[in-house]
């Protein structure tokens, strides 16, 4: 088990209020998680399942070295949606052309982590399907569920979350102290959160106990009553609540009784009735959101009856009353959310007032502006700082739960037109954040609806869906949808999407190697974009033209077209476009043998992909730099970049990219004389590609031409075939061991083997090491080595570095050894002194 000082790896939200009570439950559940791989916290609305799960997860981080990750499933309805949220939570990136379920399962196969799935009651069957798949395929994954109804997975345990404990009178002895019970403590904590000066006498403690009992011991009911206590005082509050519960409005039918667990709706109704009318109005209207900030609340909820200037004070009051919570900040704006039990209660009141449709449509209108603004920014030819475009991307992420709820509302209400409009603008989000499958599912369901045939956005939606099909590598579908979308856009005179469709179809045809048709498309797209002044579209067309002529063998012309596209994209500061284009240019240069251009483009693309947070593309750039370094004879540098790229591809679930990195590492090792492990690694990579349905070469590719005798070639084939039995995770571990071995000086062999050994180039030091004052750490070290060196200069040990950077101690040791090798150092003190000399240490 990791030491207690290990930094937490998690995405758990920070609650806006403290956790009170449940000490015994928490202790028992921690032990239960050690013995059971699946635990379901089950209980009614407001029972505190989510808060208990969060607290349990927080205290479990030391038991799960690969992290504790939470996915919220309130609005999920399909298996794919569950996988998509798990994927986002654990940092796995969707693989083009591969089922999302397989990508997630393979990525988690050897990780020891806790997955928290919250609010599973609406998608119970799908959660069972996903949970069973993960538990069977991933032996070190544990799952914690919350659900109103029990969900039982194989070997799992259901824990019924009960009402909070109240003071229990003793048969003998003095009466218990009410302040010691968890229910009373929660009440007082929320009251003092509202007003730190709040205090109660001994007699009032008895009244507080009575209030907790009237709330049925349900935590949410206790919280909202506690937050109301500073205004009225416990006695007045208890008297009012008792009168309400005795009123006809709160009484059940004849012969019926209200159980403790049914008290929450009555308590919420009571608290709601005590609110000023303006607060009741705002609470109802806020129920259309899944999360919001003040600006959104003002834009959607304000009208003549609720002036915009009053929204801030009303939101603050609702927050003080524990009816809404703070979830964090985005761009300096506080984000709010309503507990789901409160949201459902408030939305029922909104419907009763006849305003549900009105405010859902107002929210839809506002969200439409937001996502259309994103689409325009990401495909705009207007010069603007990248930070402005990136802000739009991040804003959509912040509002994505609300956007999902609107897509579902559109689907459920047969509102195909607004749903398709949302989808068209969200295509940019789905493509740039690689959420293809979820976007495709939403678009397919809306396009299949009866109402979509008459939707004005249908033509654009077909083009957008074709874009998703292209990045999913479903080229036949992309061509069919794109052709239909292009025809409809031409008929409607939609010049913008005519250009988009032409660029899309040209890209697909280049990929499918249909050069004549692709050339016609790209030239028309280029002409139309130039006539319209569409710099973004022109840059895409130039990049496609570059790929087309490179495919035909004209690499110098391809380089010219790539440079022209980059000039346009840099002129409008479009970093995402620059990154994509640079990677295309780098791949073309590498294929043509222009290694210096390839190295420059991969390195610049690497900086760009890191800036925009595209982990899968970052890994591809690292691997590209490593391949080029090997081709240039820089063995040490090749190992550095290929190893880092391999680990990043594997951690993000990119199996094909991991297989390619394994093959590249094997080539480096084979050239250095490590023939047997290199052949095993290539065999494992070929097996991984075959499992993905990708093309493979026969054994012992790529080393088939290196041996003249049948006996030696048979050795290569045997090693290669042995590697095919490795899983991808085993191959990645073997690849790391091979990198470690490759870094060590190899024993000298006879003259014949020395003659076969390739000459070392730059990147493998032959002469004396550089003087510390002559070279800076930034000039000599890779990004990861520089991070390690800085931590060494702070006095951290290898295990401490490993925990800080989320790598293994052996990997940390390897980086330290590599720094020493490059500089000729023999101690960590020398590394620290070198960094201080150049002002690089933290």
Short mmCIF file of C-alpha atoms in Angstrom, two decimals, residues 23-463:
data_model
loop_
_atom_site.label_atom_id
_atom_site.label_comp_id
_atom_site.label_asym_id
_atom_site.label_seq_id
_atom_site.Cartn_x
_atom_site.Cartn_y
_atom_site.Cartn_z
CA UNK A 23 -18.30 7.77 11.28
CA UNK A 24 -19.31 4.17 11.91
CA UNK A 25 -20.67 3.73 8.38
CA UNK A 26 -17.48 5.16 6.96
CA UNK A 27 -15.26 2.84 8.99
CA UNK A 28 -17.28 -0.23 8.03
CA UNK A 29 -17.39 0.75 4.37
CA UNK A 30 -13.63 1.28 4.20
CA UNK A 31 -13.16 -2.29 5.44
CA UNK A 32 -15.81 -3.50 3.02
CA UNK A 33 -14.05 -1.91 0.05
CA UNK A 34 -10.93 -3.85 1.00
CA UNK A 35 -12.80 -7.15 0.77
CA UNK A 36 -15.42 -6.49 -1.93
CA UNK A 37 -14.65 -5.14 -5.40
CA UNK A 38 -18.12 -3.64 -5.81
CA UNK A 39 -20.16 -1.80 -3.20
CA UNK A 40 -23.54 -0.16 -3.88
CA UNK A 41 -24.74 2.60 -1.56
CA UNK A 42 -28.52 2.39 -1.78
CA UNK A 43 -31.12 4.69 -0.26
CA UNK A 44 -33.85 7.20 -0.96
CA UNK A 45 -33.42 10.74 -2.22
CA UNK A 46 -31.61 13.06 0.16
CA UNK A 47 -30.13 10.25 2.28
CA UNK A 48 -26.58 11.47 1.62
CA UNK A 49 -25.43 8.66 -0.69
CA UNK A 50 -23.32 10.92 -2.89
CA UNK A 51 -21.68 12.73 0.04
CA UNK A 52 -20.94 9.42 1.75
CA UNK A 53 -19.50 8.01 -1.49
CA UNK A 54 -17.31 11.09 -1.94
CA UNK A 55 -16.03 10.87 1.62
CA UNK A 56 -15.39 7.16 1.26
CA UNK A 57 -13.57 7.73 -2.04
CA UNK A 58 -11.45 10.53 -0.55
CA UNK A 59 -10.31 8.27 2.26
CA UNK A 60 -9.59 5.40 -0.14
CA UNK A 61 -7.07 7.17 -2.38
CA UNK A 62 -4.08 5.58 -0.62
CA UNK A 63 -5.45 2.11 -1.45
CA UNK A 64 -5.72 2.80 -5.19
CA UNK A 65 -2.38 3.91 -6.69
CA UNK A 66 -3.98 4.54 -10.10
CA UNK A 67 -6.56 6.89 -8.64
CA UNK A 68 -10.15 7.35 -7.61
CA UNK A 69 -12.40 8.58 -10.41
CA UNK A 70 -16.03 9.69 -10.34
CA UNK A 71 -18.57 9.68 -13.17
CA UNK A 72 -22.01 11.24 -12.65
CA UNK A 73 -24.83 9.41 -14.46
CA UNK A 74 -27.93 11.48 -13.61
CA UNK A 75 -28.97 12.02 -17.24
CA UNK A 76 -27.39 8.91 -18.78
CA UNK A 77 -29.76 6.43 -20.41
CA UNK A 78 -27.67 4.16 -22.66
CA UNK A 79 -24.69 1.85 -22.24
CA UNK A 80 -22.62 4.02 -24.55
CA UNK A 81 -23.35 7.09 -22.41
CA UNK A 82 -22.14 5.21 -19.33
CA UNK A 83 -18.92 4.21 -21.09
CA UNK A 84 -18.45 7.76 -22.39
CA UNK A 85 -18.63 9.20 -18.87
CA UNK A 86 -16.29 6.55 -17.50
CA UNK A 87 -13.93 7.30 -20.38
CA UNK A 88 -13.90 11.01 -19.57
CA UNK A 89 -13.46 10.37 -15.84
CA UNK A 90 -10.41 8.11 -16.11
CA UNK A 91 -8.67 10.06 -18.89
CA UNK A 92 -9.08 7.50 -21.68
CA UNK A 93 -9.33 8.88 -25.22
CA UNK A 94 -11.67 7.30 -27.75
CA UNK A 95 -9.90 5.26 -30.43
CA UNK A 96 -10.98 5.93 -34.03
CA UNK A 97 -12.74 2.94 -35.50
CA UNK A 98 -12.86 0.95 -32.26
CA UNK A 99 -15.79 0.27 -29.88
CA UNK A 100 -15.63 2.58 -26.90
CA UNK A 101 -16.32 -0.30 -24.51
CA UNK A 102 -13.26 -2.20 -25.71
CA UNK A 103 -11.04 0.88 -25.47
CA UNK A 104 -12.07 1.60 -21.87
CA UNK A 105 -11.83 -2.03 -20.78
CA UNK A 106 -8.38 -2.55 -22.27
CA UNK A 107 -7.09 0.75 -20.83
CA UNK A 108 -8.20 -0.23 -17.30
CA UNK A 109 -7.17 -3.89 -17.53
CA UNK A 110 -4.08 -3.57 -15.33
CA UNK A 111 -4.92 -0.46 -13.34
CA UNK A 112 -5.66 -0.50 -9.64
CA UNK A 113 -8.29 2.17 -9.25
CA UNK A 114 -11.68 2.91 -7.73
CA UNK A 115 -14.45 3.94 -10.09
CA UNK A 116 -17.33 5.84 -8.47
CA UNK A 117 -20.57 5.81 -10.49
CA UNK A 118 -23.08 8.23 -8.99
CA UNK A 119 -26.86 8.33 -9.49
CA UNK A 120 -27.22 4.98 -11.26
CA UNK A 121 -30.94 4.45 -10.62
CA UNK A 122 -32.04 5.71 -14.07
CA UNK A 123 -29.61 3.48 -15.92
CA UNK A 124 -29.39 0.43 -13.66
CA UNK A 125 -29.37 -2.27 -16.36
CA UNK A 126 -26.71 -0.45 -18.35
CA UNK A 127 -24.57 0.05 -15.23
CA UNK A 128 -24.82 -3.68 -14.51
CA UNK A 129 -23.63 -4.41 -18.06
CA UNK A 130 -20.70 -2.01 -17.81
CA UNK A 131 -19.82 -3.00 -14.26
CA UNK A 132 -19.81 -6.72 -14.97
CA UNK A 133 -17.60 -6.18 -18.03
CA UNK A 134 -15.07 -4.11 -16.08
CA UNK A 135 -14.99 -6.40 -13.06
CA UNK A 136 -14.43 -9.50 -15.18
CA UNK A 137 -11.78 -7.98 -17.47
CA UNK A 138 -9.99 -5.67 -15.01
CA UNK A 139 -9.03 -7.62 -11.87
CA UNK A 140 -7.64 -4.60 -9.99
CA UNK A 141 -10.59 -2.25 -10.62
CA UNK A 142 -13.10 -1.68 -7.81
CA UNK A 143 -16.49 0.00 -8.28
CA UNK A 144 -18.53 2.11 -5.87
CA UNK A 145 -22.12 2.80 -6.95
CA UNK A 146 -24.84 5.06 -5.59
CA UNK A 147 -28.45 4.33 -6.46
CA UNK A 148 -31.92 4.75 -5.01
CA UNK A 149 -32.57 1.09 -5.78
CA UNK A 150 -30.15 -1.75 -5.00
CA UNK A 151 -27.85 -2.70 -7.88
CA UNK A 152 -26.16 -6.05 -7.48
CA UNK A 153 -23.06 -7.00 -9.42
CA UNK A 154 -21.38 -10.38 -9.21
CA UNK A 155 -19.58 -10.64 -5.89
CA UNK A 156 -20.74 -7.17 -4.90
CA UNK A 157 -22.34 -5.88 -1.71
CA UNK A 158 -25.34 -3.58 -1.25
CA UNK A 159 -25.08 -1.16 1.68
CA UNK A 160 -28.35 0.38 2.70
CA UNK A 161 -27.82 4.02 3.70
CA UNK A 162 -30.20 4.68 6.59
CA UNK A 163 -31.42 7.88 8.26
CA UNK A 164 -28.97 9.60 10.59
CA UNK A 165 -28.90 8.50 14.21
CA UNK A 166 -30.84 10.48 16.82
CA UNK A 167 -30.15 10.51 20.58
CA UNK A 168 -31.27 7.21 22.11
CA UNK A 169 -32.67 7.37 25.64
CA UNK A 170 -30.97 4.99 28.08
CA UNK A 171 -33.02 2.68 30.26
CA UNK A 172 -30.97 3.65 33.28
CA UNK A 173 -28.82 6.63 33.91
CA UNK A 174 -28.97 10.21 32.77
CA UNK A 175 -30.56 11.15 29.45
CA UNK A 176 -28.15 11.31 26.49
CA UNK A 177 -26.55 14.55 25.38
CA UNK A 178 -28.34 15.50 22.13
CA UNK A 179 -25.30 17.36 20.82
CA UNK A 180 -23.46 14.05 20.46
CA UNK A 181 -25.82 12.58 17.86
CA UNK A 182 -24.85 12.90 14.20
CA UNK A 183 -28.25 14.28 13.17
CA UNK A 184 -28.08 17.12 15.72
CA UNK A 185 -24.43 17.81 14.84
CA UNK A 186 -25.37 18.14 11.15
CA UNK A 187 -28.25 20.48 11.99
CA UNK A 188 -26.00 22.72 14.12
CA UNK A 189 -23.21 22.69 11.53
CA UNK A 190 -25.51 23.93 8.77
CA UNK A 191 -27.06 26.51 11.08
CA UNK A 192 -23.61 27.85 11.98
CA UNK A 193 -22.58 27.82 8.34
CA UNK A 194 -25.50 30.17 7.76
CA UNK A 195 -24.73 32.25 10.86
CA UNK A 196 -21.48 31.59 12.81
CA UNK A 197 -23.05 33.27 15.88
CA UNK A 198 -25.86 30.72 16.09
CA UNK A 199 -26.04 28.94 19.45
CA UNK A 200 -28.64 26.93 21.35
CA UNK A 201 -29.46 26.32 24.97
CA UNK A 202 -29.92 22.88 26.55
CA UNK A 203 -33.68 23.17 26.11
CA UNK A 204 -33.28 24.23 22.49
CA UNK A 205 -31.12 21.16 21.87
CA UNK A 206 -34.17 19.07 22.67
CA UNK A 207 -36.11 21.10 20.11
CA UNK A 208 -33.34 20.53 17.54
CA UNK A 209 -33.61 16.80 18.21
CA UNK A 210 -37.34 17.02 17.59
CA UNK A 211 -36.75 18.85 14.29
CA UNK A 212 -34.29 16.17 13.16
CA UNK A 213 -36.86 13.53 14.06
CA UNK A 214 -39.59 15.35 12.11
CA UNK A 215 -37.18 15.37 9.13
CA UNK A 216 -37.06 11.58 9.40
CA UNK A 217 -33.31 11.69 10.07
CA UNK A 218 -32.79 12.34 6.34
CA UNK A 219 -29.60 14.43 5.95
CA UNK A 220 -30.87 16.77 3.22
CA UNK A 221 -34.01 17.53 5.23
CA UNK A 222 -31.90 18.18 8.31
CA UNK A 223 -29.58 20.46 6.34
CA UNK A 224 -32.32 22.70 4.95
CA UNK A 225 -34.00 22.91 8.37
CA UNK A 226 -30.69 23.72 10.00
CA UNK A 227 -30.03 26.47 7.46
CA UNK A 228 -33.48 27.93 8.29
CA UNK A 229 -32.92 27.91 12.06
CA UNK A 230 -30.95 31.18 12.39
CA UNK A 231 -33.89 33.15 10.95
CA UNK A 232 -36.76 31.79 13.04
CA UNK A 233 -35.02 30.07 15.95
CA UNK A 234 -35.43 26.36 16.74
CA UNK A 235 -38.67 26.70 18.75
CA UNK A 236 -40.54 28.76 16.15
CA UNK A 237 -39.23 26.54 13.36
CA UNK A 238 -40.38 23.40 15.17
CA UNK A 239 -43.80 24.89 15.90
CA UNK A 240 -44.28 25.90 12.26
CA UNK A 241 -43.12 22.53 10.91
CA UNK A 242 -45.36 20.65 13.36
CA UNK A 243 -48.34 22.73 12.29
CA UNK A 244 -47.56 22.07 8.64
CA UNK A 245 -47.25 18.30 9.16
CA UNK A 246 -50.60 18.31 10.97
CA UNK A 247 -52.29 20.23 8.17
CA UNK A 248 -54.50 18.51 5.56
CA UNK A 249 -51.98 19.32 2.84
CA UNK A 250 -49.34 17.10 4.45
CA UNK A 251 -51.57 14.27 5.62
CA UNK A 252 -51.73 11.05 3.59
CA UNK A 253 -54.97 9.40 2.60
CA UNK A 254 -57.27 7.66 5.11
CA UNK A 255 -55.63 4.72 6.81
CA UNK A 256 -52.15 5.71 5.55
CA UNK A 257 -49.12 6.92 7.42
CA UNK A 258 -45.99 8.74 6.31
CA UNK A 259 -42.82 6.75 6.97
CA UNK A 260 -39.56 8.38 8.02
CA UNK A 261 -37.97 7.93 4.62
CA UNK A 262 -40.93 9.70 2.97
CA UNK A 263 -40.47 12.88 4.98
CA UNK A 264 -38.10 14.72 2.64
CA UNK A 265 -40.73 15.97 0.13
CA UNK A 266 -42.80 17.29 3.06
CA UNK A 267 -39.80 19.07 4.59
CA UNK A 268 -38.86 20.58 1.22
CA UNK A 269 -42.45 21.71 0.69
CA UNK A 270 -42.47 23.30 4.13
CA UNK A 271 -39.16 25.13 3.56
CA UNK A 272 -40.30 26.17 0.08
CA UNK A 273 -43.50 27.62 1.55
CA UNK A 274 -41.49 29.67 4.04
CA UNK A 275 -39.39 31.30 1.30
CA UNK A 276 -40.15 34.79 0.00
CA UNK A 277 -42.01 34.68 -3.30
CA UNK A 278 -38.99 35.87 -5.31
CA UNK A 279 -36.83 33.06 -3.90
CA UNK A 280 -39.51 30.49 -4.68
CA UNK A 281 -39.70 31.81 -8.23
CA UNK A 282 -35.95 31.64 -8.77
CA UNK A 283 -35.67 28.18 -7.21
CA UNK A 284 -38.29 26.87 -9.63
CA UNK A 285 -36.61 28.39 -12.65
CA UNK A 286 -33.12 27.22 -11.71
CA UNK A 287 -34.37 23.63 -11.85
CA UNK A 288 -33.94 23.61 -15.66
CA UNK A 289 -30.14 23.75 -15.19
CA UNK A 290 -27.72 20.96 -14.34
CA UNK A 291 -25.17 23.57 -13.35
CA UNK A 292 -24.91 27.33 -13.83
CA UNK A 293 -23.16 30.57 -13.01
CA UNK A 294 -24.62 33.93 -12.13
CA UNK A 295 -24.56 35.25 -15.69
CA UNK A 296 -26.52 32.26 -16.99
CA UNK A 297 -29.04 32.53 -14.17
CA UNK A 298 -29.58 36.19 -15.04
CA UNK A 299 -29.96 35.47 -18.76
CA UNK A 300 -32.42 32.60 -18.39
CA UNK A 301 -34.37 33.31 -15.20
CA UNK A 302 -34.85 37.08 -15.14
CA UNK A 303 -38.02 38.81 -16.34
CA UNK A 304 -40.36 41.58 -15.19
CA UNK A 305 -41.33 39.64 -12.07
CA UNK A 306 -37.71 38.79 -11.26
CA UNK A 307 -35.37 41.65 -12.22
CA UNK A 308 -31.87 40.74 -13.30
CA UNK A 309 -30.43 42.99 -10.61
CA UNK A 310 -32.02 40.86 -7.89
CA UNK A 311 -30.62 37.49 -9.01
CA UNK A 312 -27.30 37.71 -7.14
CA UNK A 313 -28.91 38.33 -3.75
CA UNK A 314 -31.52 35.63 -4.34
CA UNK A 315 -28.89 33.06 -5.37
CA UNK A 316 -26.88 33.91 -2.27
CA UNK A 317 -29.93 33.43 -0.08
CA UNK A 318 -30.75 30.04 -1.64
CA UNK A 319 -27.12 29.03 -1.12
CA UNK A 320 -27.30 30.04 2.54
CA UNK A 321 -30.45 27.94 2.91
CA UNK A 322 -28.63 24.80 1.58
CA UNK A 323 -31.04 24.61 -1.37
CA UNK A 324 -28.20 25.04 -3.87
CA UNK A 325 -24.49 24.29 -3.58
CA UNK A 326 -21.23 25.69 -4.96
CA UNK A 327 -19.36 23.26 -7.21
CA UNK A 328 -16.28 25.33 -8.10
CA UNK A 329 -15.25 28.14 -10.43
CA UNK A 330 -14.82 28.63 -14.17
CA UNK A 331 -12.92 31.65 -15.45
CA UNK A 332 -13.41 33.39 -12.12
CA UNK A 333 -17.15 32.74 -12.02
CA UNK A 334 -18.66 30.68 -9.23
CA UNK A 335 -20.50 27.58 -10.44
CA UNK A 336 -23.67 26.36 -8.71
CA UNK A 337 -25.69 23.17 -8.72
CA UNK A 338 -28.91 22.03 -7.11
CA UNK A 339 -29.06 18.74 -5.16
CA UNK A 340 -30.96 16.34 -7.40
CA UNK A 341 -33.76 15.83 -4.86
CA UNK A 342 -34.25 19.60 -4.62
CA UNK A 343 -34.05 19.97 -8.41
CA UNK A 344 -36.78 17.40 -9.00
CA UNK A 345 -38.95 19.00 -6.33
CA UNK A 346 -38.43 22.49 -7.79
CA UNK A 347 -39.03 21.31 -11.35
CA UNK A 348 -42.35 19.76 -10.31
CA UNK A 349 -43.33 23.16 -8.91
CA UNK A 350 -42.21 24.84 -12.14
CA UNK A 351 -44.44 22.48 -14.13
CA UNK A 352 -47.32 23.13 -11.73
CA UNK A 353 -46.95 26.85 -12.47
CA UNK A 354 -47.14 26.09 -16.20
CA UNK A 355 -43.65 27.49 -16.81
CA UNK A 356 -41.61 24.35 -17.47
CA UNK A 357 -41.74 24.55 -21.27
CA UNK A 358 -41.13 28.31 -21.27
CA UNK A 359 -37.94 28.18 -19.24
CA UNK A 360 -36.70 25.03 -20.93
CA UNK A 361 -36.98 26.91 -24.22
CA UNK A 362 -35.25 29.96 -22.77
CA UNK A 363 -32.41 27.76 -21.57
CA UNK A 364 -32.26 26.06 -24.96
CA UNK A 365 -32.05 29.43 -26.69
CA UNK A 366 -29.19 30.56 -24.44
CA UNK A 367 -27.27 27.29 -24.82
CA UNK A 368 -27.76 27.50 -28.57
CA UNK A 369 -25.97 30.86 -28.58
CA UNK A 370 -23.15 29.40 -26.50
CA UNK A 371 -22.47 26.33 -28.66
CA UNK A 372 -22.91 28.20 -31.95
CA UNK A 373 -20.38 30.69 -30.68
CA UNK A 374 -17.98 27.78 -30.05
CA UNK A 375 -18.54 26.39 -33.55
CA UNK A 376 -17.92 29.80 -35.08
CA UNK A 377 -14.77 30.39 -33.02
CA UNK A 378 -13.22 27.03 -33.87
CA UNK A 379 -13.91 27.47 -37.58
CA UNK A 380 -13.65 31.24 -37.78
CA UNK A 381 -11.28 32.99 -40.15
CA UNK A 382 -11.20 36.00 -37.86
CA UNK A 383 -7.87 36.58 -36.18
CA UNK A 384 -8.22 36.22 -32.42
CA UNK A 385 -6.01 35.03 -29.58
CA UNK A 386 -6.10 31.27 -29.17
CA UNK A 387 -7.10 31.85 -25.54
CA UNK A 388 -10.42 33.21 -26.80
CA UNK A 389 -11.12 30.07 -28.85
CA UNK A 390 -9.92 27.86 -25.99
CA UNK A 391 -12.24 29.67 -23.59
CA UNK A 392 -15.17 28.65 -25.78
CA UNK A 393 -14.03 25.02 -25.74
CA UNK A 394 -13.74 24.99 -21.96
CA UNK A 395 -17.07 26.77 -21.51
CA UNK A 396 -18.87 24.00 -23.41
CA UNK A 397 -17.23 21.45 -21.09
CA UNK A 398 -18.49 23.42 -18.09
CA UNK A 399 -22.07 23.41 -19.46
CA UNK A 400 -21.98 19.93 -20.97
CA UNK A 401 -24.31 18.31 -18.41
CA UNK A 402 -26.95 20.92 -19.20
CA UNK A 403 -26.36 20.48 -22.94
CA UNK A 404 -26.85 16.74 -22.61
CA UNK A 405 -30.13 17.32 -20.77
CA UNK A 406 -31.28 19.60 -23.61
CA UNK A 407 -30.41 17.02 -26.25
CA UNK A 408 -32.46 14.46 -24.33
CA UNK A 409 -35.32 16.94 -23.96
CA UNK A 410 -35.25 17.55 -27.72
CA UNK A 411 -35.31 13.83 -28.39
CA UNK A 412 -38.10 13.10 -25.90
CA UNK A 413 -40.27 15.99 -27.11
CA UNK A 414 -39.82 15.39 -30.83
CA UNK A 415 -38.00 18.72 -31.17
CA UNK A 416 -35.65 17.60 -33.94
CA UNK A 417 -34.80 21.08 -35.25
CA UNK A 418 -33.34 22.55 -32.02
CA UNK A 419 -31.72 19.22 -31.21
CA UNK A 420 -30.01 19.05 -34.60
CA UNK A 421 -28.95 22.70 -34.35
CA UNK A 422 -27.27 21.91 -31.03
CA UNK A 423 -25.60 18.88 -32.54
CA UNK A 424 -24.27 20.77 -35.56
CA UNK A 425 -22.50 23.26 -33.31
CA UNK A 426 -21.33 20.54 -30.90
CA UNK A 427 -19.56 18.64 -33.69
CA UNK A 428 -16.54 20.92 -33.17
CA UNK A 429 -16.54 19.97 -29.47
CA UNK A 430 -16.95 16.25 -30.16
CA UNK A 431 -14.15 16.24 -32.74
CA UNK A 432 -11.65 18.40 -30.82
CA UNK A 433 -12.23 16.48 -27.58
CA UNK A 434 -12.49 13.10 -29.34
CA UNK A 435 -16.00 12.23 -28.11
CA UNK A 436 -17.03 10.82 -31.47
CA UNK A 437 -19.24 7.92 -30.37
CA UNK A 438 -21.44 9.94 -28.03
CA UNK A 439 -21.91 12.67 -30.63
CA UNK A 440 -22.71 10.11 -33.31
CA UNK A 441 -25.32 8.48 -31.09
CA UNK A 442 -27.11 11.77 -30.40
CA UNK A 443 -27.10 12.74 -34.08
CA UNK A 444 -28.26 9.32 -35.27
CA UNK A 445 -31.20 9.28 -32.89
CA UNK A 446 -32.28 12.77 -33.86
CA UNK A 447 -31.81 12.17 -37.61
CA UNK A 448 -33.85 8.97 -37.36
CA UNK A 449 -36.80 10.76 -35.76
CA UNK A 450 -39.87 11.47 -37.91
CA UNK A 451 -39.57 15.20 -37.32
CA UNK A 452 -36.02 15.44 -38.72
CA UNK A 453 -37.18 15.14 -42.35
CA UNK A 454 -38.63 18.66 -42.17
CA UNK A 455 -35.91 20.14 -39.94
CA UNK A 456 -34.15 23.14 -41.44
CA UNK A 457 -30.84 21.98 -39.95
CA UNK A 458 -31.00 18.50 -41.49
CA UNK A 459 -28.57 19.28 -44.32
CA UNK A 460 -25.97 20.71 -41.95
CA UNK A 461 -26.55 17.82 -39.54
CA UNK A 462 -25.80 15.30 -42.28
CA UNK A 463 -22.50 17.03 -42.98
#
